[in-house]
Short mmCIF file of C-alpha atoms in Angstrom, two decimals:
data_model
loop_
_atom_site.label_atom_id
_atom_site.label_comp_id
_atom_site.label_asym_id
_atom_site.label_seq_id
_atom_site.Cartn_x
_atom_site.Cartn_y
_atom_site.Cartn_z
CA UNK I 252 171.04 199.73 144.51
CA UNK I 253 171.10 197.11 141.95
CA UNK I 254 170.26 193.94 143.89
CA UNK I 255 171.36 191.68 141.00
CA UNK I 256 174.76 191.56 141.86
CA UNK I 257 177.86 193.74 140.71
CA UNK I 258 177.49 196.84 138.54
CA UNK I 259 178.37 197.11 135.07
CA UNK I 260 182.23 197.66 134.45
CA UNK I 261 182.96 200.69 131.99
CA UNK I 262 182.79 200.33 128.06
CA UNK I 263 186.48 200.78 127.92
CA UNK I 264 186.96 197.96 130.63
CA UNK I 265 184.86 195.50 128.66
CA UNK I 266 186.44 196.42 125.58
CA UNK I 267 189.94 196.02 126.72
CA UNK I 268 188.51 192.50 128.78
CA UNK I 269 186.83 191.03 125.48
CA UNK I 270 190.38 191.71 123.44
CA UNK I 271 192.11 189.11 125.64
CA UNK I 272 189.31 186.57 124.02
CA UNK I 273 190.66 184.75 120.76
CA UNK I 274 187.63 184.16 119.48
CA UNK I 275 186.69 181.60 116.28
CA UNK I 276 186.74 183.44 112.37
CA UNK I 277 183.65 181.34 111.86
CA UNK I 278 181.56 181.57 114.57
CA UNK I 279 182.54 184.24 117.19
CA UNK I 280 183.16 181.76 119.93
CA UNK I 281 184.73 182.63 123.36
CA UNK I 282 187.17 179.82 123.85
CA UNK I 283 188.71 178.72 126.82
CA UNK I 284 191.87 176.04 126.27
CA UNK I 285 193.90 177.30 122.96
CA UNK I 286 195.24 175.67 119.70
CA UNK I 287 196.15 177.19 116.62
CA UNK I 288 194.43 176.22 113.92
CA UNK I 289 193.06 176.81 110.11
CA UNK I 290 189.27 177.15 109.79
CA UNK I 291 187.49 177.04 106.77
CA UNK I 292 184.83 179.32 106.17
CA UNK I 293 181.06 177.71 105.63
CA UNK I 294 180.70 175.22 102.96
CA UNK I 295 177.72 177.60 101.39
CA UNK I 296 177.73 181.49 100.91
CA UNK I 297 175.21 183.45 102.21
CA UNK I 298 173.00 183.37 105.04
CA UNK I 299 171.86 179.29 104.88
CA UNK I 300 173.70 176.59 104.54
CA UNK I 301 170.52 175.01 103.46
CA UNK I 302 168.89 177.46 101.40
CA UNK I 303 171.15 179.15 98.22
CA UNK I 304 171.89 182.60 99.02
CA UNK I 305 170.20 183.90 95.63
CA UNK I 306 166.81 181.94 96.93
CA UNK I 307 167.26 183.97 99.96
CA UNK I 308 168.01 187.40 98.47
CA UNK I 309 164.93 186.78 95.79
CA UNK I 310 162.33 185.87 98.30
CA UNK I 311 162.93 188.70 100.56
CA UNK I 312 164.49 191.40 98.08
CA UNK I 313 166.05 192.80 101.24
CA UNK I 314 163.44 195.78 100.69
CA UNK I 315 163.56 199.07 102.83
CA UNK I 316 161.16 197.76 105.05
CA UNK I 317 163.45 194.92 106.19
CA UNK I 318 166.05 197.78 106.46
CA UNK I 319 163.74 200.14 108.44
CA UNK I 320 162.91 197.15 110.83
CA UNK I 321 167.01 196.21 111.41
CA UNK I 322 167.80 199.92 111.98
CA UNK I 323 164.66 199.90 114.54
CA UNK I 324 164.97 196.89 116.18
CA UNK I 325 168.37 195.37 116.17
CA UNK I 326 170.40 194.91 118.92
CA UNK I 327 173.31 194.74 116.61
CA UNK I 328 172.93 197.36 114.80
CA UNK I 329 173.34 194.86 111.71
CA UNK I 330 171.48 192.53 109.78
CA UNK I 331 172.33 189.34 110.88
CA UNK I 332 171.80 185.87 109.04
CA UNK I 333 168.83 184.74 111.35
CA UNK I 334 167.22 188.15 110.43
CA UNK I 335 167.90 187.83 106.43
CA UNK I 336 166.36 184.37 106.31
CA UNK I 337 163.17 185.41 108.32
CA UNK I 338 162.61 188.67 106.67
CA UNK I 339 161.50 185.87 103.64
CA UNK I 340 158.21 186.38 105.81
CA UNK I 341 158.40 190.50 106.65
CA UNK I 342 155.66 190.44 108.14
CA UNK I 343 156.37 188.03 110.74
CA UNK I 344 160.10 189.44 111.12
CA UNK I 345 158.33 192.33 112.70
CA UNK I 346 156.85 190.69 115.36
CA UNK I 347 159.45 189.03 115.97
CA UNK I 348 161.83 191.97 116.24
CA UNK I 349 159.84 194.01 118.12
CA UNK I 350 159.02 191.22 121.02
CA UNK I 351 162.93 190.40 121.29
CA UNK I 352 164.21 194.07 121.19
CA UNK I 353 161.45 194.53 123.88
CA UNK I 354 163.19 191.46 126.20
CA UNK I 355 166.73 192.82 125.65
CA UNK I 356 166.55 196.54 125.44
CA UNK I 357 163.44 198.10 126.46
CA UNK I 358 162.28 198.88 130.61
CA UNK I 359 162.13 195.78 132.60
CA UNK I 360 162.91 193.86 135.74
CA UNK I 361 166.73 193.03 134.65
CA UNK I 362 169.52 194.33 133.87
CA UNK I 363 170.78 194.59 130.67
CA UNK I 364 174.13 192.33 130.90
CA UNK I 365 171.78 189.47 133.04
CA UNK I 366 169.70 189.36 130.10
CA UNK I 367 172.30 188.42 127.36
CA UNK I 368 173.84 186.36 129.79
CA UNK I 369 170.38 184.29 130.21
CA UNK I 370 170.32 184.19 126.34
CA UNK I 371 173.75 182.66 126.56
CA UNK I 372 172.80 179.86 129.36
CA UNK I 373 169.74 179.16 127.32
CA UNK I 374 171.62 178.48 123.86
CA UNK I 375 174.13 176.59 125.41
CA UNK I 376 171.23 173.82 126.55
CA UNK I 377 171.59 172.88 122.58
CA UNK I 378 175.19 174.05 121.66
CA UNK I 379 174.27 176.91 119.86
CA UNK I 380 177.35 178.87 119.30
CA UNK I 381 175.73 181.34 116.78
CA UNK I 382 173.39 182.69 119.54
CA UNK I 383 175.87 182.19 122.33
CA UNK I 384 178.70 183.80 120.14
CA UNK I 385 175.87 186.52 119.13
CA UNK I 386 175.52 187.47 123.13
CA UNK I 387 178.91 187.18 124.55
CA UNK I 388 179.67 190.47 121.95
CA UNK I 389 176.22 192.03 123.54
CA UNK I 390 176.92 191.32 126.99
CA UNK I 391 180.16 192.75 126.94
CA UNK I 392 178.61 195.55 124.95
CA UNK I 393 176.05 196.50 127.63
CA UNK I 394 178.76 196.85 130.40
CA UNK I 395 178.84 193.06 131.22
CA UNK I 396 181.85 191.65 133.67
CA UNK I 397 183.94 189.64 131.22
CA UNK I 398 185.33 187.06 133.94
CA UNK I 399 181.47 185.84 133.71
CA UNK I 400 182.34 184.17 130.73
CA UNK I 401 184.97 181.73 131.99
CA UNK I 402 182.08 179.93 133.10
CA UNK I 403 178.87 179.16 135.40
CA UNK I 404 181.44 179.40 138.57
CA UNK I 405 182.14 182.81 137.93
CA UNK I 406 178.38 184.21 137.87
CA UNK I 407 176.60 185.24 141.08
CA UNK I 408 174.62 182.39 142.89
CA UNK I 409 171.11 184.27 141.59
CA UNK I 410 171.84 183.48 138.31
CA UNK I 411 173.56 180.07 139.12
CA UNK I 412 170.10 179.35 140.48
CA UNK I 413 168.83 179.57 137.16
CA UNK I 414 170.09 176.08 135.64
CA UNK I 415 167.62 173.96 136.89
CA UNK I 416 164.84 175.57 135.35
CA UNK I 417 166.70 176.31 132.23
CA UNK I 418 167.56 172.45 132.05
CA UNK I 419 164.01 171.92 132.60
CA UNK I 420 162.57 174.06 130.39
CA UNK I 421 164.70 173.26 127.70
CA UNK I 422 164.50 169.20 127.20
CA UNK I 423 161.29 168.48 129.91
CA UNK I 424 158.93 171.61 130.50
CA UNK I 425 156.19 168.93 131.65
CA UNK I 426 158.65 168.41 134.90
CA UNK I 427 158.29 171.99 136.03
CA UNK I 428 156.68 172.30 139.53
CA UNK I 429 155.36 175.12 142.10
CA UNK I 430 158.01 173.75 144.02
CA UNK I 431 160.78 175.19 141.51
CA UNK I 432 159.48 178.47 141.13
CA UNK I 433 159.08 178.43 145.34
CA UNK I 434 162.69 177.53 145.37
CA UNK I 435 163.70 180.76 143.31
CA UNK I 436 161.79 183.25 145.02
CA UNK I 437 161.80 182.51 148.40
CA UNK I 438 163.13 184.98 151.14
CA UNK I 439 167.21 185.74 150.87
CA UNK I 440 169.93 187.56 149.25
CA UNK I 441 169.47 185.40 146.23
CA UNK I 442 166.12 185.67 145.53
CA UNK I 443 164.16 186.13 142.86
CA UNK I 444 161.08 189.06 142.39
CA UNK I 445 158.61 187.15 140.64
CA UNK I 446 158.68 189.80 137.64
CA UNK I 447 162.12 189.11 137.52
CA UNK I 448 161.59 185.34 137.05
CA UNK I 449 159.22 186.12 134.42
CA UNK I 450 161.40 188.17 132.49
CA UNK I 451 164.19 185.41 132.95
CA UNK I 452 161.72 182.53 131.82
CA UNK I 453 160.56 184.24 128.92
CA UNK I 454 164.29 185.19 127.57
CA UNK I 455 164.87 181.27 128.49
CA UNK I 456 162.18 180.19 126.24
CA UNK I 457 162.77 182.64 123.54
CA UNK I 458 166.15 181.49 123.05
CA UNK I 459 165.62 177.87 123.24
CA UNK I 460 163.17 178.13 120.63
CA UNK I 461 165.47 180.08 118.40
CA UNK I 462 167.88 177.65 118.89
CA UNK I 463 165.57 175.30 117.06
CA UNK I 464 165.17 178.31 114.34
CA UNK I 465 169.04 178.31 113.73
CA UNK I 466 169.88 174.88 113.40
CA UNK I 467 165.95 174.13 111.40
CA UNK I 468 167.43 176.58 109.08
CA UNK I 469 171.14 176.19 108.74
CA UNK I 470 171.88 179.27 109.52
CA UNK I 471 175.51 179.84 109.07
CA UNK I 472 178.18 181.40 110.84
CA UNK I 473 178.42 185.24 110.49
CA UNK I 474 181.48 185.98 108.38
CA UNK I 475 184.31 187.52 109.97
CA UNK I 476 184.14 191.00 108.14
CA UNK I 477 187.84 191.77 108.73
CA UNK I 478 188.99 188.88 106.48
CA UNK I 479 188.42 188.80 102.82
CA UNK I 480 188.35 184.94 102.18
CA UNK I 481 186.85 184.13 105.92
CA UNK I 482 189.77 181.80 106.57
CA UNK I 483 192.19 182.95 109.61
CA UNK I 484 194.17 181.40 112.03
CA UNK I 485 192.08 181.18 115.23
CA UNK I 486 191.99 179.68 118.40
CA UNK I 487 189.69 176.42 119.12
CA UNK I 488 189.39 173.75 121.07
CA UNK I 489 189.59 170.39 119.51
CA UNK I 490 186.55 171.37 117.05
CA UNK I 491 184.13 174.05 116.27
CA UNK I 492 180.39 173.35 117.21
CA UNK I 493 179.48 176.31 114.33
CA UNK I 494 179.98 172.43 112.22
CA UNK I 495 177.09 171.28 113.63
CA UNK I 496 174.85 173.98 111.82
CA UNK I 497 176.58 173.29 108.66
CA UNK I 498 176.24 169.57 108.92
CA UNK I 499 179.77 169.73 108.05
CA UNK I 500 180.67 165.58 107.84
CA UNK I 501 178.08 164.70 110.05
CA UNK I 502 176.77 161.76 109.06
CA UNK I 503 173.57 160.54 110.60
CA UNK I 504 172.87 156.38 110.14
CA UNK I 505 169.36 156.83 110.94
CA UNK I 506 168.45 159.05 108.17
CA UNK I 507 169.92 157.26 104.91
CA UNK I 508 167.24 157.78 101.53
CA UNK I 509 166.25 154.40 102.35
CA UNK I 510 164.53 155.26 105.40
CA UNK I 511 162.45 158.03 103.97
CA UNK I 512 161.48 156.18 100.97
CA UNK I 513 161.67 157.41 97.09
CA UNK I 514 158.62 157.97 96.14
CA UNK I 515 158.47 161.08 93.69
CA UNK I 516 158.35 164.19 95.10
CA UNK I 517 155.44 165.84 93.02
CA UNK I 518 152.96 162.52 93.67
CA UNK I 519 153.82 163.11 97.13
CA UNK I 520 153.12 166.67 96.69
CA UNK I 521 149.50 165.72 95.14
CA UNK I 522 148.77 163.18 97.52
CA UNK I 523 149.10 165.56 100.48
CA UNK I 524 146.53 168.10 98.70
CA UNK I 525 144.07 165.08 98.30
CA UNK I 526 144.40 164.20 101.84
CA UNK I 527 143.75 167.86 102.89
CA UNK I 528 140.79 167.73 100.74
CA UNK I 529 139.39 164.56 102.03
CA UNK I 530 140.08 165.77 105.42
CA UNK I 531 137.81 168.90 105.15
CA UNK I 532 135.19 166.52 103.52
CA UNK I 533 135.02 163.93 106.24
CA UNK I 534 134.80 167.00 108.82
CA UNK I 535 131.73 168.22 107.48
CA UNK I 536 130.24 164.15 107.17
CA UNK I 537 131.23 163.53 111.05
CA UNK I 538 132.67 164.55 114.02
CA UNK I 539 134.68 162.07 116.29
CA UNK I 540 133.38 161.39 119.91
CA UNK I 541 135.53 163.06 123.11
CA UNK I 542 136.69 159.45 123.77
CA UNK I 543 137.62 158.96 120.12
CA UNK I 544 139.63 161.88 120.11
CA UNK I 545 141.41 161.29 123.49
CA UNK I 546 142.42 158.08 122.28
CA UNK I 547 143.77 159.52 118.78
CA UNK I 548 145.84 162.27 121.04
CA UNK I 549 147.49 159.22 123.15
CA UNK I 550 148.25 157.26 120.30
CA UNK I 551 150.09 159.80 118.40
CA UNK I 552 151.55 161.18 121.93
CA UNK I 553 153.12 157.74 122.04
CA UNK I 554 154.28 157.61 118.70
CA UNK I 555 155.83 160.42 118.67
CA UNK I 556 158.28 159.13 121.34
CA UNK I 557 159.57 156.36 119.18
CA UNK I 558 160.06 159.02 116.18
CA UNK I 559 164.00 158.10 116.24
CA UNK I 560 165.99 162.00 115.43
CA UNK I 561 169.53 160.46 115.07
CA UNK I 562 171.86 158.31 116.18
CA UNK I 563 174.04 160.61 118.51
CA UNK I 564 174.25 158.28 121.14
CA UNK I 565 177.57 160.03 122.42
CA UNK I 566 177.00 163.80 121.60
CA UNK I 567 180.31 165.95 121.89
CA UNK I 568 179.89 169.01 123.33
CA UNK I 569 182.74 171.64 123.35
CA UNK I 570 184.20 173.34 126.56
CA UNK I 571 183.49 176.38 125.26
CA UNK I 572 179.67 175.66 125.09
CA UNK I 573 180.00 173.00 128.24
CA UNK I 574 181.28 176.56 130.44
CA UNK I 575 177.52 177.27 130.75
CA UNK I 576 175.56 174.64 131.48
CA UNK I 577 175.28 172.08 134.14
CA UNK I 578 174.25 168.23 133.76
CA UNK I 579 174.88 168.51 129.74
CA UNK I 580 173.71 165.05 129.10
CA UNK I 581 170.15 165.73 130.43
CA UNK I 582 168.00 166.05 127.48
CA UNK I 583 164.54 165.40 126.03
CA UNK I 584 166.01 161.46 124.90
CA UNK I 585 166.13 160.74 128.36
CA UNK I 586 162.66 160.40 128.83
CA UNK I 587 162.18 157.14 126.28
CA UNK I 588 165.64 156.06 127.48
CA UNK I 589 164.39 155.43 130.96
CA UNK I 590 161.52 153.07 130.04
CA UNK I 591 158.82 156.00 131.41
CA UNK I 592 155.82 154.70 129.27
CA UNK I 593 153.94 157.85 130.39
CA UNK I 594 154.20 161.88 129.58
CA UNK I 595 151.67 163.17 131.68
CA UNK I 596 148.89 164.91 129.39
CA UNK I 597 148.76 168.77 129.83
CA UNK I 598 144.72 169.52 128.68
CA UNK I 599 145.30 172.77 127.33
CA UNK I 600 141.65 174.18 128.17
CA UNK I 601 142.97 174.00 131.86
CA UNK I 602 145.26 176.40 131.49
CA UNK I 603 145.53 178.12 128.18
CA UNK I 604 147.92 181.38 126.57
CA UNK I 605 144.88 183.15 125.59
CA UNK I 606 143.07 182.64 128.91
CA UNK I 607 145.36 182.36 131.47
CA UNK I 608 149.22 182.66 130.21
CA UNK I 609 148.82 185.93 128.58
CA UNK I 610 147.17 187.80 131.26
CA UNK I 611 149.90 186.60 134.26
CA UNK I 612 152.67 187.16 131.65
CA UNK I 613 151.43 190.72 130.89
CA UNK I 614 150.86 191.44 134.71
CA UNK I 615 154.46 190.50 135.90
CA UNK I 616 156.21 191.84 132.91
CA UNK I 617 153.87 194.90 131.84
CA UNK I 618 153.36 194.78 127.47
CA UNK I 619 155.53 191.95 126.88
CA UNK I 620 152.08 189.54 126.88
CA UNK I 621 150.74 191.53 123.85
CA UNK I 622 153.98 191.25 121.69
CA UNK I 623 154.12 187.55 122.42
CA UNK I 624 150.89 187.19 121.74
CA UNK I 625 150.78 189.15 118.37
CA UNK I 626 153.54 187.06 117.03
CA UNK I 627 151.97 183.60 118.23
CA UNK I 628 148.91 184.89 116.12
CA UNK I 629 151.00 185.84 113.29
CA UNK I 630 153.00 183.02 112.65
CA UNK I 631 150.20 180.45 112.86
CA UNK I 632 147.55 182.58 111.07
CA UNK I 633 150.03 183.80 108.53
CA UNK I 634 149.50 182.10 104.96
CA UNK I 635 149.84 182.83 101.02
CA UNK I 636 147.40 180.29 99.74
CA UNK I 637 149.86 178.88 98.23
CA UNK I 638 151.28 174.81 98.43
CA UNK I 639 154.59 174.48 96.02
CA UNK I 640 153.20 175.40 92.54
CA UNK I 641 150.02 175.08 93.66
CA UNK I 642 147.56 178.40 94.28
CA UNK I 643 144.12 179.38 96.13
CA UNK I 644 144.93 176.59 99.04
CA UNK I 645 143.51 176.79 102.55
CA UNK I 646 146.69 175.61 104.34
CA UNK I 647 144.50 175.96 107.88
CA UNK I 648 144.76 172.28 108.58
CA UNK I 649 148.64 171.61 107.99
CA UNK I 650 149.52 174.66 109.63
CA UNK I 651 147.10 173.42 112.75
CA UNK I 652 148.80 169.95 112.56
CA UNK I 653 152.16 171.27 112.60
CA UNK I 654 151.84 173.79 115.39
CA UNK I 655 149.58 170.61 117.35
CA UNK I 656 152.23 167.95 116.61
CA UNK I 657 154.61 170.17 118.64
CA UNK I 658 152.75 170.54 121.74
CA UNK I 659 151.92 166.75 121.62
CA UNK I 660 155.34 166.02 121.92
CA UNK I 661 155.45 168.18 124.87
CA UNK I 662 152.25 166.61 126.18
CA UNK I 663 149.88 169.50 125.31
CA UNK I 664 146.37 167.92 124.42
CA UNK I 665 143.61 170.41 122.81
CA UNK I 666 140.09 168.68 123.54
CA UNK I 667 138.70 170.16 119.98
CA UNK I 668 141.27 168.99 117.91
CA UNK I 669 141.35 165.32 116.14
CA UNK I 670 145.01 164.25 116.41
CA UNK I 671 143.78 161.62 113.30
CA UNK I 672 144.70 164.76 111.22
CA UNK I 673 148.42 164.46 112.04
CA UNK I 674 149.13 161.35 110.73
CA UNK I 675 147.13 162.07 107.40
CA UNK I 676 149.27 165.05 106.79
CA UNK I 677 152.58 164.98 108.42
CA UNK I 678 154.90 162.49 106.68
CA UNK I 679 157.29 160.53 108.44
CA UNK I 680 160.05 162.21 107.44
CA UNK I 681 158.48 165.46 107.98
CA UNK I 682 157.90 164.18 111.61
CA UNK I 683 161.22 163.49 111.86
CA UNK I 684 162.61 167.05 110.88
CA UNK I 685 160.05 168.23 113.44
CA UNK I 686 160.96 166.03 116.52
CA UNK I 687 164.46 167.16 115.78
CA UNK I 688 164.46 170.96 115.34
CA UNK I 689 161.90 170.57 118.72
CA UNK I 690 163.81 168.39 120.59
CA UNK I 691 167.21 167.70 119.65
CA UNK I 692 167.90 170.97 117.05
CA UNK I 693 171.84 170.80 117.14
CA UNK I 694 171.47 167.15 115.78
CA UNK I 695 169.41 168.85 112.66
CA UNK I 696 171.06 168.20 108.97
CA UNK I 697 170.53 169.31 105.48
CA UNK I 698 169.70 165.80 104.46
CA UNK I 699 166.64 165.99 107.12
CA UNK I 700 165.74 169.54 105.65
CA UNK I 701 165.98 168.37 102.26
CA UNK I 702 164.37 164.97 102.61
CA UNK I 703 160.81 166.22 103.16
CA UNK I 704 158.25 168.38 101.11
CA UNK I 705 160.49 168.38 98.32
CA UNK I 706 158.24 170.31 96.12
CA UNK I 707 158.00 172.83 98.26
CA UNK I 708 159.75 176.49 98.16
CA UNK I 709 162.47 177.30 100.64
CA UNK I 710 160.03 180.23 101.59
CA UNK I 711 157.27 178.01 102.47
CA UNK I 712 160.43 175.75 104.71
CA UNK I 713 161.25 178.56 106.57
CA UNK I 714 156.97 179.07 107.62
CA UNK I 715 157.50 175.41 108.80
CA UNK I 716 160.54 176.52 111.21
CA UNK I 717 158.41 179.67 112.30
CA UNK I 718 155.66 177.43 113.17
CA UNK I 719 157.83 174.98 115.19
CA UNK I 720 159.69 178.12 116.80
CA UNK I 721 156.79 179.50 118.18
CA UNK I 722 154.67 176.29 119.03
CA UNK I 723 157.97 175.30 121.48
CA UNK I 724 158.08 178.29 122.99
CA UNK I 725 154.54 178.36 123.95
CA UNK I 726 154.63 175.31 124.81
CA UNK I 727 157.46 175.89 127.51
CA UNK I 728 155.90 179.15 128.56
CA UNK I 729 152.28 177.62 129.11
CA UNK I 730 154.17 174.63 131.72
CA UNK I 731 156.63 177.73 133.44
CA UNK I 732 153.41 180.08 134.04
CA UNK I 733 151.09 177.05 135.16
CA UNK I 734 153.62 176.50 137.85
CA UNK I 735 154.00 180.06 138.64
CA UNK I 736 150.32 180.32 138.69
CA UNK I 737 149.83 177.17 141.13
CA UNK I 738 153.06 178.94 143.41
CA UNK I 739 150.22 182.41 143.64
CA UNK I 740 146.86 179.97 144.50
#
């Protein structure tokens, strides 16, 4: 007997129920309250609002390998916009699709509809209509109960109980404790087994991080194949949140060009390469003491809180998204606003992915640890030894700075890393972009994307987004898995 709630409805019933919902022709959103309006297609053609369509196609060629990967691992059965943009880096795409397919389709503790509903709950924390709509479709296709799409009050209590950990993982994972874990796994009809909980946590972290990639890469809503021009009369509630992904008419007063300076982009590139070279030489000459390294980390951590990501004091949350979340006002921003001046430090050496997280997640949810580890290593080590127009460049220090800066914003410190490198390598406009994509992805604008590394190729910026996504996912997992380990000991 399935202990996770009502059994699946028949496919005919699900299809019939799905037909009762009107959807946005742009973003496939299921709205609650209707109003007939005309919605225009995305401002740009192709899979991304930030990257010209021809550049995506030229970069990846949509080669036979990509098509084979989609056939084997795509749950939707089609080449969606996320996959098209990621396929610029085919090597990474294979690791991504394999791990995602395993989470959603292969044997595991959770029933298929639960997996997609958890993805919806995770994406809703960042108002990511693109992912919500994708998994609304998948939820119904896998036999999910259509009534659950009316909102959290219609779902089983066991799923509702994930709200707290979903909220904390998405915005302030350092607050997760063993007490949160104990509350979920305690004896009772609505309890979660540890394998089920680990599966849920992996899904939550995956889709929080994937929302960062969607917004950071300006992923366009999927175009409706049934319309020739993408314009149709559809039902929406006030506005369509997919506009956020496309930067349609959203202005951000704190990110005017004067904030970023008007330095020539070519000289910026040369200056960055010179700093990378100097850092390598300095490292060979002398190493900072442990005390100095700790001081530099604390300084960088504190400064990261002061990086302004935008001026969205009164953010609008669509009813269509808010139905899937509790406490929509809770976010990373509250940390700085409350005047708390100390983000606790998580010493990575005390609980590492390689020595602790990997083995725990693999023990409770077999094989996912191997797939995640391969994905983390792939993105961290991925390099073409190029920077913009330069070849034969060792980009190790730059990749490490990007990954470690994300972890720094979450309070995670590596004792053997000199955080002075972050300030040397990451300009302010890039820090603003990183913080926004990682902590408030729904605020990302095309101006932010365009403002940093102006001489770099789009493929290199996509690589940045992949690094940010995986660093964020790993940070969330480290906090959650550490709490589970403490519960077990």
